[in-house]
PDB file of C-alpha atoms in Angstrom:
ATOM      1  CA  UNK A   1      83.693 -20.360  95.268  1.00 59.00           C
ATOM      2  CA  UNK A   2      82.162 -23.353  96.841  1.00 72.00           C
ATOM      3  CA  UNK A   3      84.280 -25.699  99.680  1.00 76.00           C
ATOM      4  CA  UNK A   4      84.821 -28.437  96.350  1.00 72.00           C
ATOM      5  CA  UNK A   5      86.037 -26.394  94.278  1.00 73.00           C
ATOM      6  CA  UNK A   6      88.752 -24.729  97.165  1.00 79.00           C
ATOM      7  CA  UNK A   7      89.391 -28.885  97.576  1.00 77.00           C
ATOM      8  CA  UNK A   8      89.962 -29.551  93.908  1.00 74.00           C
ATOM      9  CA  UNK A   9      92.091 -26.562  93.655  1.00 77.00           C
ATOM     10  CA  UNK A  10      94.339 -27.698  96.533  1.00 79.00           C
ATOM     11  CA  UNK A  11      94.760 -30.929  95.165  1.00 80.00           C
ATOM     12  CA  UNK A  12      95.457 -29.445  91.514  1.00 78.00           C
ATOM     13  CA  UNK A  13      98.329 -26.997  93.630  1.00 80.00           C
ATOM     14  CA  UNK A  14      99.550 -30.283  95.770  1.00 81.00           C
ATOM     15  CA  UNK A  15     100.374 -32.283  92.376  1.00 77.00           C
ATOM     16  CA  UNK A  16     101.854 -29.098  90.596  1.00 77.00           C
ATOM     17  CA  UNK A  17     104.240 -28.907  93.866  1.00 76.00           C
ATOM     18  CA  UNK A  18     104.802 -33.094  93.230  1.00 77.00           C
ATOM     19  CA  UNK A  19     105.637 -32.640  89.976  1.00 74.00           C
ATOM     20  CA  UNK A  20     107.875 -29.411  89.945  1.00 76.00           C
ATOM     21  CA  UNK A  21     109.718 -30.975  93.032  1.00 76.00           C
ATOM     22  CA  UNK A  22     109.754 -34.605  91.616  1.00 74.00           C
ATOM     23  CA  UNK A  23     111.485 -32.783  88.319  1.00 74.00           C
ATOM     24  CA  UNK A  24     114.446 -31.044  90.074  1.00 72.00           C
ATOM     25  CA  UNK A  25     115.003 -33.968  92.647  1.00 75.00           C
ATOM     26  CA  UNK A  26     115.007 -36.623  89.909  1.00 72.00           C
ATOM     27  CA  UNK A  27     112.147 -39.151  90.997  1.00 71.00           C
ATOM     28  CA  UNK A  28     111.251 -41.855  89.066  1.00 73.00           C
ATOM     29  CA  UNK A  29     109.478 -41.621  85.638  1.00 71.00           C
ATOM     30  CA  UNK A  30     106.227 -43.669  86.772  1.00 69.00           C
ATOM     31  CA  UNK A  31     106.189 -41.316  90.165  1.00 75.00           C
ATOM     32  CA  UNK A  32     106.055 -38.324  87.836  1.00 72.00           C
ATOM     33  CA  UNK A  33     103.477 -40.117  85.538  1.00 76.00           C
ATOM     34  CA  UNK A  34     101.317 -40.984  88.518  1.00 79.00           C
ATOM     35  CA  UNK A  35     101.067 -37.489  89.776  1.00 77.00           C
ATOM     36  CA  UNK A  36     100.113 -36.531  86.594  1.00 77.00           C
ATOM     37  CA  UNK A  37      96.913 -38.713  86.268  1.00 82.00           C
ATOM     38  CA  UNK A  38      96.267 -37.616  89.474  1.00 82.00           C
ATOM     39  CA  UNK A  39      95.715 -33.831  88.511  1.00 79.00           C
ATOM     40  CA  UNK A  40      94.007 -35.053  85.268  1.00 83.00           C
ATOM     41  CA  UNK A  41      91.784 -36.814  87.429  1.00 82.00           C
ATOM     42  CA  UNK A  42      91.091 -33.544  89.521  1.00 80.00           C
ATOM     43  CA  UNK A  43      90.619 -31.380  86.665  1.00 81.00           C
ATOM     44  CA  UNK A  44      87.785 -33.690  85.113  1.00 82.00           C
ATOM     45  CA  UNK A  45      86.561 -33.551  88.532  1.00 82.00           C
ATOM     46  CA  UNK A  46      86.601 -29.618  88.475  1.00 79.00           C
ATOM     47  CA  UNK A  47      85.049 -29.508  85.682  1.00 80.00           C
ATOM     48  CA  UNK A  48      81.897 -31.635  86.378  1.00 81.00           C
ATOM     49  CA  UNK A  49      81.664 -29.402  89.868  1.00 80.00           C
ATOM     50  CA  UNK A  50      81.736 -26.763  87.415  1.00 79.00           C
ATOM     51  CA  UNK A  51      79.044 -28.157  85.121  1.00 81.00           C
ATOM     52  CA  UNK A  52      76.758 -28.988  88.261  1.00 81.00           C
ATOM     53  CA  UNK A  53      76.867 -25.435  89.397  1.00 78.00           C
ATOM     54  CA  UNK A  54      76.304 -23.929  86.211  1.00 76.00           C
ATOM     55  CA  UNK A  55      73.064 -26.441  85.603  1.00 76.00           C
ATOM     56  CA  UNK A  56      71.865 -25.847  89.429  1.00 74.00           C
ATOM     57  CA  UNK A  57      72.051 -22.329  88.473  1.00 72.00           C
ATOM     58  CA  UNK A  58      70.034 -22.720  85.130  1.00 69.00           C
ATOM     59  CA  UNK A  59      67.210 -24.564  86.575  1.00 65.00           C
ATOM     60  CA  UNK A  60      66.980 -21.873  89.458  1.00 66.00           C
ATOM     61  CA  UNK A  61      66.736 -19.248  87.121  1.00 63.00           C
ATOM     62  CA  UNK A  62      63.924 -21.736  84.998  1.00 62.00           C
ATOM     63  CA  UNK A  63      62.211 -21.825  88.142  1.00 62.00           C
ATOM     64  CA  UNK A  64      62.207 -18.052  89.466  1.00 55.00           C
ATOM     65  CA  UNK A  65      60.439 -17.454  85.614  1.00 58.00           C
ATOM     66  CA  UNK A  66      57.335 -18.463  84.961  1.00 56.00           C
ATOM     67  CA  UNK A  67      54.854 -18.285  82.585  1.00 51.00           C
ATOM     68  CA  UNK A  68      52.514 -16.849  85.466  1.00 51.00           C
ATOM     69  CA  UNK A  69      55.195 -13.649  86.073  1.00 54.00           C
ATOM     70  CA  UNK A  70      56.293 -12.635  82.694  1.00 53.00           C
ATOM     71  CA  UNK A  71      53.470  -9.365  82.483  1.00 54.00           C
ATOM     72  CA  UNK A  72      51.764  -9.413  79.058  1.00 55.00           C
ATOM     73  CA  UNK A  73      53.471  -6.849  76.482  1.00 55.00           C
ATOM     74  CA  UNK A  74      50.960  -3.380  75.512  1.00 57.00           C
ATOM     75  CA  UNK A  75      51.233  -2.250  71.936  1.00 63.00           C
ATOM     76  CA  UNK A  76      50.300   1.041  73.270  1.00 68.00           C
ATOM     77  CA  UNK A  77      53.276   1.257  75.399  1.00 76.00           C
ATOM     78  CA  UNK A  78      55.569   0.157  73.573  1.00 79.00           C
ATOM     79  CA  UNK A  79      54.240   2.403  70.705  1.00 79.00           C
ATOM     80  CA  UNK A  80      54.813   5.304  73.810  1.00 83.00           C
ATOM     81  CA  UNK A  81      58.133   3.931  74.850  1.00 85.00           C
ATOM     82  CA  UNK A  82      58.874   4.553  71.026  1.00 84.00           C
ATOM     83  CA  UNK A  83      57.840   7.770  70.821  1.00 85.00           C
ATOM     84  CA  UNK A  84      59.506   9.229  73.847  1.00 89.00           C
ATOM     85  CA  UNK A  85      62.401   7.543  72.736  1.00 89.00           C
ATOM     86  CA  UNK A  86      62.683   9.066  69.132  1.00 90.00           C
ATOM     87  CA  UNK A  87      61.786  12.525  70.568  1.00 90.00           C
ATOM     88  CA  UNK A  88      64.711  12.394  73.012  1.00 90.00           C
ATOM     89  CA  UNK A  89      66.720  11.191  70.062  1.00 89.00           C
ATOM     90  CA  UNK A  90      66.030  14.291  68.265  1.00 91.00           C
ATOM     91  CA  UNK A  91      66.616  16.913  70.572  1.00 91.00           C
ATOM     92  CA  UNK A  92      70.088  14.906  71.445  1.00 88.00           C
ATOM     93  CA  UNK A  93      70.655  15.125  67.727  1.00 89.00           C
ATOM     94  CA  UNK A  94      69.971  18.857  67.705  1.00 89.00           C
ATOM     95  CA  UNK A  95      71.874  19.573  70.893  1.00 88.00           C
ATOM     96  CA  UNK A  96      75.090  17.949  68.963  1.00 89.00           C
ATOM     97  CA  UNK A  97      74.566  19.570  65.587  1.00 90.00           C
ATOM     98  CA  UNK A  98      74.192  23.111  67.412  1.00 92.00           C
ATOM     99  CA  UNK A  99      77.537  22.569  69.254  1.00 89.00           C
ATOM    100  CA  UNK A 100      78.893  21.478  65.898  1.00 91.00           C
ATOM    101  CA  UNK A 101      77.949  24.174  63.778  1.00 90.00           C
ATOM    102  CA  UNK A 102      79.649  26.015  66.901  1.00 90.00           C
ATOM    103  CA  UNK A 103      82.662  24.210  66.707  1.00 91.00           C
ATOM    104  CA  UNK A 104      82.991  25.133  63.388  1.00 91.00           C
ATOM    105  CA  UNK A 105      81.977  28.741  63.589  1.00 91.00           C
ATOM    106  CA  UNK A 106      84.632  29.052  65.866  1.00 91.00           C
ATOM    107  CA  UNK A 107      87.608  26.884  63.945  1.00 91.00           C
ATOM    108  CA  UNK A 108      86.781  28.988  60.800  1.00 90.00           C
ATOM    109  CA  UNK A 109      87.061  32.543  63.220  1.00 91.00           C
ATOM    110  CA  UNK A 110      90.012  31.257  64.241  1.00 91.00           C
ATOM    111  CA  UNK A 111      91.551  30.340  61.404  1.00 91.00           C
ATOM    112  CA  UNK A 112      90.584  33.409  59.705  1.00 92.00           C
ATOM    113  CA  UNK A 113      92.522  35.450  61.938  1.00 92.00           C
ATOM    114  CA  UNK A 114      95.341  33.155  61.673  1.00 92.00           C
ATOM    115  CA  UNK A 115      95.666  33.973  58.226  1.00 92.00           C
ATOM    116  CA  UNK A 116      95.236  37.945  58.917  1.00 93.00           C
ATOM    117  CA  UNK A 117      97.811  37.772  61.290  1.00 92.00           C
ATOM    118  CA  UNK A 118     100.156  36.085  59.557  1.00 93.00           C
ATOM    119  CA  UNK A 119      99.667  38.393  56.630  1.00 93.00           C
ATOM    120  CA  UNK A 120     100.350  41.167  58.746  1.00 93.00           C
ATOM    121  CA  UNK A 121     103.781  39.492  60.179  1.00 94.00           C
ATOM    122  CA  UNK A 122     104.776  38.412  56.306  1.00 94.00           C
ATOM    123  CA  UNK A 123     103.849  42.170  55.944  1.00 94.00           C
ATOM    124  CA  UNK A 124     105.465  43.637  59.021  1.00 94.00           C
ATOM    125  CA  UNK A 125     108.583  41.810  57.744  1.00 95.00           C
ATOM    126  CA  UNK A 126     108.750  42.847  53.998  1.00 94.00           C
ATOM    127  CA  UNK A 127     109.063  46.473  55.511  1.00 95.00           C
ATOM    128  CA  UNK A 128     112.030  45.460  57.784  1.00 95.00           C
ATOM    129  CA  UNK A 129     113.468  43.806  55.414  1.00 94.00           C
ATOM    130  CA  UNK A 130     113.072  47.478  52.652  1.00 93.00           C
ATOM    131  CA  UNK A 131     113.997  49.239  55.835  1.00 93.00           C
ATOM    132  CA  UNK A 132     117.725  47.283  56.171  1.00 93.00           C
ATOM    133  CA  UNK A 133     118.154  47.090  52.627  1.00 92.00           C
ATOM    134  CA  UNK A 134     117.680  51.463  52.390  1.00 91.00           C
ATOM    135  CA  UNK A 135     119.959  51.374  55.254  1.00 89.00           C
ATOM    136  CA  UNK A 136     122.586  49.615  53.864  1.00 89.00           C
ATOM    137  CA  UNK A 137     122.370  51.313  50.627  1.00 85.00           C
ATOM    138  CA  UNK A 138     122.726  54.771  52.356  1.00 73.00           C
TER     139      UNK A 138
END
């Protein structure tokens, strides 16, 4: 942040302070309004410091790129580019489908004893349950 725009931002927080302590301490109307073309006045002025520092910066940028250092573009290497970029595509493409078919190698072992063991439990219970039932019979 340049030294203006530190200025123009202590004379934006000076009128703010005016106008906050002008409100509670009842000053006069055209006090109040006076303070407050003042900080319209600074913001304006912010804002062409703003616009002069965004231009300066523009035309330094125009002027560190020339015609003379842009480096002409190869077909051949971008055709290269191209091609070492699609083959890394494909083997990251057949990296992720091997961990997916994985993934899903594993969910479905998984699952699959989920369901035996849960057929054994349903099981395990059926003969508790004929196992009380004879009991209490007897």
């Amino acid at each position: 942040m340049n030294r203006h725009n530190i200025v123009l931002l202590l004379g934006q927080l000076i009128c703010l302070l005016l106008m906050v302590g002008g409100i509670l301490s009842d000053f006069e109307r055209w006090s109040l309004f006076a303070v407050l073309g003042i900080l319209a006045v600074l913001q304006v002025a912010q804002y062409f410091v703003y616009r002069k520092t965004l231009d300066d910066n523009y035309d330094q940028a125009n002027i560190a790129i020339t015609e003379n250092s842009i480096a002409p573009i190869v077909d051949e290497n971008i055709e290269n580019k191209l091609g070492e970029m699609f083959v890394e595509l494909e083997q990251t493409f057949s990296c992720e489908r091997q961990v997916i078919g994985n993934e899903i190698d594993r969910t479905s072992g998984l699952l699959g004893e989920a369901v035996i063991g849960m057929s054994e439990s349903f099981q395990n219970m059926k003969n508790i349950s004929d196992r009380q039932h004879s009991l209490l019979a007897a």
